[in-house]
Amino acid sequence: MSAFLYGVGLQWKLDIRSKSLLITCYVVPLLFFAVMGGIFTSVNPAAKDTLIQSMTVMGVSMGALIGLPPSLVEIYASDIKKAYKANGVPLYLGLVSMYLSAFIHLMIMSGIIYVTAPLVFDAALPEHPLFYFGMLAVFIAVSLGIGSVLGLAMKNQAKLTMVSQLIFLPSIMLSGIMFPVDLLPGLFRNLGNMVPATWGYRLMSDTSFTFGNLWPLAVILAAAVALCVILLNRLKSE
C-alpha cells in the first residue's frame, strides 16, 4: 500500500509540472468558462441556472478525453512499459496512478468553476452541494474510464488525437450544455444519449437523485473497466 501511495504521489508531482495537463485540465477549460460564461449569460439570462454544470461538463470532458490518454500512451507505447516489466512493477500501477491524479486535478478545476461562477457571472449554485459533488465525482470517474480505454488502446499519438476529438466534440455538442437537446433532430438526440457528458449534465442539474440518469453512467463505467482489464492483459502478453 505504501508503494502504491508513493506512486500516486509521484504521479501527482509529475502532473503538476506537465504542460499538457496544465493546458487540458486548467487553462483551456477555465478560459472557455471565462469567455463562454459571459456569452451564455448575456444571450440567455436563464443560462445562469445551469452555468456551473455546463462549464464543468466541458472541462471534465476535455481533461478526461484529451488530457489523460496521451499520458497513458507515453507509458504503454514506449520503453517505460518494458521498464515496468523488468523491475516487476504491475502494469496497472501507471494507469491507476494517472487516473487518480487526473481525478484530483479535475475536481480542483471543477471546484474553481463552482466558486467563481456565482461571483463573476451571478450563476446559481446547486441546491444540494453534497449531492452535486457526489454526482460530479461519478461523472469524472466515468469520463476518465473512457479516457483510460483510449490511452491503452492507441499506440500512435496522431491517431489518438483524432479519435479523442471524434469523441470529445460530439460529447460537447450533443450533451445539452451548448443548447437544449430538444432542438436537435431525433438521430442526434439518440447519439447524445450514448456519451457520458449528457448523463453527467443531467445528474448534476437534478435537484434530487434520479436513477434513470445514473444507470447509463454505471453501464459505461463497467464497460470501461472491463476493457481496461482486457487491454492491460494484452499489453502484458506483448
CSV table of N, CA and C in Angstrom, one decimal, residues 141-232:
chain,number,residue,atom,x,y,z
A,141,ALA,N,-15.3,10.0,-12.8
A,141,ALA,CA,-14.8,8.7,-12.9
A,141,ALA,C,-15.2,8.0,-14.2
A,142,VAL,N,-16.4,8.2,-14.7
A,142,VAL,CA,-16.8,7.6,-15.9
A,142,VAL,C,-16.0,8.2,-17.1
A,143,SER,N,-15.9,9.5,-17.1
A,143,SER,CA,-15.1,10.1,-18.2
A,143,SER,C,-13.7,9.7,-18.3
A,144,LEU,N,-13.1,9.6,-17.1
A,144,LEU,CA,-11.7,9.1,-17.1
A,144,LEU,C,-11.6,7.6,-17.5
A,145,GLY,N,-12.7,6.9,-17.2
A,145,GLY,CA,-12.7,5.5,-17.7
A,145,GLY,C,-12.6,5.4,-19.2
A,146,ILE,N,-13.3,6.2,-19.9
A,146,ILE,CA,-13.2,6.2,-21.3
A,146,ILE,C,-11.9,6.7,-21.8
A,147,GLY,N,-11.3,7.8,-21.1
A,147,GLY,CA,-10.0,8.2,-21.5
A,147,GLY,C,-9.0,7.2,-21.3
A,148,SER,N,-9.1,6.3,-20.2
A,148,SER,CA,-8.2,5.3,-20.0
A,148,SER,C,-8.2,4.2,-21.1
A,149,VAL,N,-9.4,3.9,-21.6
A,149,VAL,CA,-9.5,2.9,-22.7
A,149,VAL,C,-8.8,3.5,-23.9
A,150,LEU,N,-9.0,4.7,-24.2
A,150,LEU,CA,-8.3,5.3,-25.4
A,150,LEU,C,-6.8,5.3,-25.2
A,151,GLY,N,-6.3,5.6,-24.0
A,151,GLY,CA,-4.9,5.6,-23.8
A,151,GLY,C,-4.3,4.3,-23.9
A,152,LEU,N,-5.0,3.2,-23.5
A,152,LEU,CA,-4.4,1.9,-23.5
A,152,LEU,C,-4.6,1.3,-24.9
A,153,ALA,N,-5.6,1.6,-25.6
A,153,ALA,CA,-5.9,1.0,-26.9
A,153,ALA,C,-5.1,1.6,-28.0
A,154,MET,N,-4.7,2.8,-28.0
A,154,MET,CA,-4.0,3.5,-29.1
A,154,MET,C,-2.5,3.5,-28.8
A,155,LYS,N,-1.7,3.3,-29.9
A,155,LYS,CA,-0.3,3.4,-29.7
A,155,LYS,C,0.4,4.5,-30.5
A,156,ASN,N,-0.5,5.2,-31.3
A,156,ASN,CA,0.0,6.3,-32.1
A,156,ASN,C,-0.6,7.6,-31.6
A,157,GLN,N,0.2,8.6,-31.3
A,157,GLN,CA,-0.3,9.9,-30.8
A,157,GLN,C,-1.2,10.6,-31.8
A,158,ALA,N,-0.9,10.6,-33.1
A,158,ALA,CA,-1.6,11.2,-34.1
A,158,ALA,C,-3.0,10.6,-34.2
A,159,LYS,N,-3.1,9.3,-34.2
A,159,LYS,CA,-4.4,8.6,-34.3
A,159,LYS,C,-5.2,8.9,-33.0
A,160,LEU,N,-4.5,8.9,-31.9
A,160,LEU,CA,-5.2,9.1,-30.6
A,160,LEU,C,-5.8,10.5,-30.6
A,161,THR,N,-5.1,11.5,-31.1
A,161,THR,CA,-5.7,12.8,-31.1
A,161,THR,C,-6.9,12.9,-32.0
A,162,MET,N,-6.9,12.2,-33.1
A,162,MET,CA,-8.1,12.2,-34.0
A,162,MET,C,-9.3,11.5,-33.3
A,163,VAL,N,-9.0,10.3,-32.7
A,163,VAL,CA,-10.1,9.6,-32.1
A,163,VAL,C,-10.6,10.3,-30.9
A,164,SER,N,-9.8,10.9,-30.1
A,164,SER,CA,-10.2,11.7,-28.9
A,164,SER,C,-11.1,12.9,-29.3
A,165,GLN,N,-10.7,13.5,-30.4
A,165,GLN,CA,-11.5,14.7,-30.9
A,165,GLN,C,-12.9,14.2,-31.4
A,166,LEU,N,-12.9,13.0,-32.0
A,166,LEU,CA,-14.2,12.5,-32.5
A,166,LEU,C,-15.1,12.1,-31.4
A,167,ILE,N,-14.6,11.8,-30.2
A,167,ILE,CA,-15.5,11.5,-29.1
A,167,ILE,C,-15.8,12.8,-28.3
A,168,PHE,N,-14.8,13.7,-28.2
A,168,PHE,CA,-14.9,14.9,-27.4
A,168,PHE,C,-15.9,15.9,-28.0
A,169,LEU,N,-15.8,16.1,-29.3
A,169,LEU,CA,-16.7,17.2,-29.9
A,169,LEU,C,-18.2,16.8,-29.9
A,170,PRO,N,-18.5,15.5,-30.2
A,170,PRO,CA,-20.0,15.2,-30.1
A,170,PRO,C,-20.4,15.2,-28.6
A,171,SER,N,-19.5,14.9,-27.7
A,171,SER,CA,-19.9,14.9,-26.3
A,171,SER,C,-20.3,16.3,-25.9
A,172,ILE,N,-19.6,17.4,-26.4
A,172,ILE,CA,-19.9,18.7,-26.1
A,172,ILE,C,-21.2,19.2,-26.8
A,173,MET,N,-21.2,18.9,-28.1
A,173,MET,CA,-22.3,19.5,-29.0
A,173,MET,C,-23.6,18.8,-28.7
A,174,LEU,N,-23.6,17.5,-28.3
A,174,LEU,CA,-24.9,16.8,-28.2
A,174,LEU,C,-25.4,16.6,-26.8
A,175,SER,N,-24.6,17.1,-25.8
A,175,SER,CA,-25.0,16.8,-24.4
A,175,SER,C,-26.0,17.7,-23.8
A,176,GLY,N,-26.2,18.8,-24.5
A,176,GLY,CA,-27.2,19.8,-24.0
A,176,GLY,C,-26.6,21.0,-23.3
A,177,ILE,N,-25.2,21.0,-23.2
A,177,ILE,CA,-24.6,22.1,-22.5
A,177,ILE,C,-24.5,23.4,-23.3
A,178,MET,N,-24.5,23.2,-24.7
A,178,MET,CA,-24.4,24.4,-25.6
A,178,MET,C,-25.8,24.9,-25.9
A,179,PHE,N,-26.7,24.0,-26.1
A,179,PHE,CA,-28.1,24.4,-26.4
A,179,PHE,C,-29.0,23.3,-26.0
A,180,PRO,N,-30.3,23.5,-25.8
A,180,PRO,CA,-31.2,22.4,-25.4
A,180,PRO,C,-31.3,21.3,-26.4
A,181,VAL,N,-31.2,20.0,-25.8
A,181,VAL,CA,-31.3,18.9,-26.7
A,181,VAL,C,-32.6,18.8,-27.5
A,182,ASP,N,-33.6,19.4,-27.0
A,182,ASP,CA,-34.9,19.4,-27.7
A,182,ASP,C,-34.8,20.0,-29.1
A,183,LEU,N,-33.8,20.9,-29.3
A,183,LEU,CA,-33.6,21.5,-30.6
A,183,LEU,C,-32.9,20.6,-31.6
A,184,LEU,N,-32.4,19.4,-31.1
A,184,LEU,CA,-31.7,18.5,-32.0
A,184,LEU,C,-32.6,17.5,-32.7
A,185,PRO,N,-32.3,17.1,-33.9
A,185,PRO,CA,-33.1,16.0,-34.5
A,185,PRO,C,-33.0,14.8,-33.7
A,186,GLY,N,-34.0,13.9,-33.9
A,186,GLY,CA,-34.0,12.6,-33.2
A,186,GLY,C,-32.8,11.8,-33.2
A,187,LEU,N,-32.1,11.7,-34.4
A,187,LEU,CA,-30.9,10.9,-34.5
A,187,LEU,C,-29.8,11.5,-33.6
A,188,PHE,N,-29.6,12.8,-33.6
A,188,PHE,CA,-28.6,13.4,-32.8
A,188,PHE,C,-28.9,13.3,-31.3
A,189,ARG,N,-30.2,13.3,-31.0
A,189,ARG,CA,-30.6,13.2,-29.5
A,189,ARG,C,-30.2,11.8,-29.1
A,190,ASN,N,-30.4,10.8,-30.0
A,190,ASN,CA,-30.1,9.4,-29.6
A,190,ASN,C,-28.6,9.2,-29.5
A,191,LEU,N,-27.8,9.9,-30.4
A,191,LEU,CA,-26.4,9.8,-30.3
A,191,LEU,C,-25.9,10.5,-29.0
A,192,GLY,N,-26.5,11.6,-28.7
A,192,GLY,CA,-26.1,12.3,-27.5
A,192,GLY,C,-26.3,11.4,-26.2
A,193,ASN,N,-27.3,10.5,-26.3
A,193,ASN,CA,-27.6,9.6,-25.1
A,193,ASN,C,-26.5,8.6,-24.9
A,194,MET,N,-25.6,8.5,-25.9
A,194,MET,CA,-24.5,7.5,-25.8
A,194,MET,C,-23.2,8.0,-25.2
A,195,VAL,N,-23.2,9.3,-24.9
A,195,VAL,CA,-22.0,9.9,-24.3
A,195,VAL,C,-22.2,10.3,-22.8
A,196,PRO,N,-21.2,10.1,-22.0
A,196,PRO,CA,-21.3,10.4,-20.6
A,196,PRO,C,-21.7,11.8,-20.3
A,197,ALA,N,-21.2,12.7,-21.1
A,197,ALA,CA,-21.5,14.2,-20.8
A,197,ALA,C,-23.0,14.5,-20.7
A,198,THR,N,-23.8,13.8,-21.5
A,198,THR,CA,-25.2,14.0,-21.4
A,198,THR,C,-25.8,13.6,-20.1
A,199,TRP,N,-25.4,12.5,-19.6
A,199,TRP,CA,-26.0,12.0,-18.4
A,199,TRP,C,-25.3,12.7,-17.2
A,200,GLY,N,-24.1,13.0,-17.3
A,200,GLY,CA,-23.4,13.8,-16.2
A,200,GLY,C,-24.1,15.2,-16.0
A,201,TYR,N,-24.4,15.8,-17.2
A,201,TYR,CA,-25.0,17.1,-17.1
A,201,TYR,C,-26.4,17.0,-16.5
A,202,ARG,N,-27.1,16.0,-16.8
A,202,ARG,CA,-28.5,15.8,-16.2
A,202,ARG,C,-28.4,15.5,-14.8
A,203,LEU,N,-27.4,14.6,-14.4
A,203,LEU,CA,-27.3,14.3,-13.0
A,203,LEU,C,-27.0,15.5,-12.1
A,204,MET,N,-26.0,16.3,-12.6
A,204,MET,CA,-25.6,17.5,-11.8
A,204,MET,C,-26.6,18.6,-11.8
A,205,SER,N,-27.5,18.6,-12.8
A,205,SER,CA,-28.5,19.6,-12.9
A,205,SER,C,-29.8,19.2,-12.1
A,206,ASP,N,-29.9,17.9,-11.8
A,206,ASP,CA,-31.1,17.5,-11.0
A,206,ASP,C,-31.0,18.0,-9.6
A,207,THR,N,-32.2,18.2,-9.0
A,207,THR,CA,-32.2,18.7,-7.6
A,207,THR,C,-32.4,17.5,-6.7
A,208,SER,N,-32.7,16.3,-7.2
A,208,SER,CA,-32.8,15.1,-6.4
A,208,SER,C,-32.3,13.9,-7.2
A,209,PHE,N,-32.0,12.8,-6.6
A,209,PHE,CA,-31.5,11.6,-7.2
A,209,PHE,C,-32.4,11.0,-8.2
A,210,THR,N,-32.0,10.8,-9.4
A,210,THR,CA,-32.8,10.1,-10.4
A,210,THR,C,-32.0,8.9,-11.0
A,211,PHE,N,-32.4,7.7,-10.6
A,211,PHE,CA,-31.7,6.5,-11.0
A,211,PHE,C,-31.6,6.4,-12.5
A,212,GLY,N,-32.6,6.9,-13.2
A,212,GLY,CA,-32.6,6.8,-14.7
A,212,GLY,C,-31.5,7.6,-15.3
A,213,ASN,N,-30.9,8.5,-14.6
A,213,ASN,CA,-29.8,9.3,-15.2
A,213,ASN,C,-28.4,8.7,-14.7
A,214,LEU,N,-28.5,7.8,-13.7
A,214,LEU,CA,-27.3,7.2,-13.2
A,214,LEU,C,-26.9,5.9,-13.8
A,215,TRP,N,-27.9,5.1,-14.1
A,215,TRP,CA,-27.6,3.7,-14.6
A,215,TRP,C,-26.8,3.7,-15.9
A,216,PRO,N,-27.1,4.7,-16.9
A,216,PRO,CA,-26.2,4.7,-18.1
A,216,PRO,C,-24.8,4.9,-17.8
A,217,LEU,N,-24.5,5.8,-16.8
A,217,LEU,CA,-23.1,6.0,-16.4
A,217,LEU,C,-22.5,4.8,-15.8
A,218,ALA,N,-23.3,4.1,-15.0
A,218,ALA,CA,-22.8,2.8,-14.4
A,218,ALA,C,-22.4,1.8,-15.4
A,219,VAL,N,-23.3,1.7,-16.4
A,219,VAL,CA,-23.0,0.7,-17.5
A,219,VAL,C,-21.7,1.1,-18.3
A,220,ILE,N,-21.6,2.4,-18.6
A,220,ILE,CA,-20.4,2.8,-19.3
A,220,ILE,C,-19.1,2.6,-18.5
A,221,LEU,N,-19.2,2.9,-17.2
A,221,LEU,CA,-18.0,2.7,-16.3
A,221,LEU,C,-17.7,1.2,-16.2
A,222,ALA,N,-18.7,0.3,-16.1
A,222,ALA,CA,-18.4,-1.1,-16.0
A,222,ALA,C,-17.8,-1.6,-17.3
A,223,ALA,N,-18.3,-1.1,-18.5
A,223,ALA,CA,-17.7,-1.5,-19.8
A,223,ALA,C,-16.2,-1.0,-19.9
A,224,ALA,N,-16.0,0.2,-19.4
A,224,ALA,CA,-14.6,0.8,-19.5
A,224,ALA,C,-13.7,0.0,-18.6
A,225,VAL,N,-14.1,-0.4,-17.4
A,225,VAL,CA,-13.2,-1.1,-16.5
A,225,VAL,C,-12.9,-2.5,-17.2
A,226,ALA,N,-13.9,-3.2,-17.7
A,226,ALA,CA,-13.7,-4.4,-18.4
A,226,ALA,C,-12.7,-4.3,-19.5
A,227,LEU,N,-12.9,-3.3,-20.3
A,227,LEU,CA,-12.0,-3.0,-21.5
A,227,LEU,C,-10.5,-2.7,-21.0
A,228,CYS,N,-10.4,-2.0,-19.9
A,228,CYS,CA,-9.1,-1.7,-19.4
A,228,CYS,C,-8.4,-3.0,-18.9
A,229,VAL,N,-9.1,-3.9,-18.3
A,229,VAL,CA,-8.5,-5.1,-17.8
A,229,VAL,C,-8.1,-5.9,-19.1
A,230,ILE,N,-8.9,-6.0,-20.1
A,230,ILE,CA,-8.6,-6.8,-21.3
A,230,ILE,C,-7.3,-6.1,-22.0
A,231,LEU,N,-7.3,-4.8,-22.1
A,231,LEU,CA,-6.2,-4.2,-22.7
A,231,LEU,C,-4.9,-4.3,-21.9
A,232,LEU,N,-5.0,-4.2,-20.6
A,232,LEU,CA,-3.8,-4.4,-19.8
A,232,LEU,C,-3.2,-5.8,-19.9
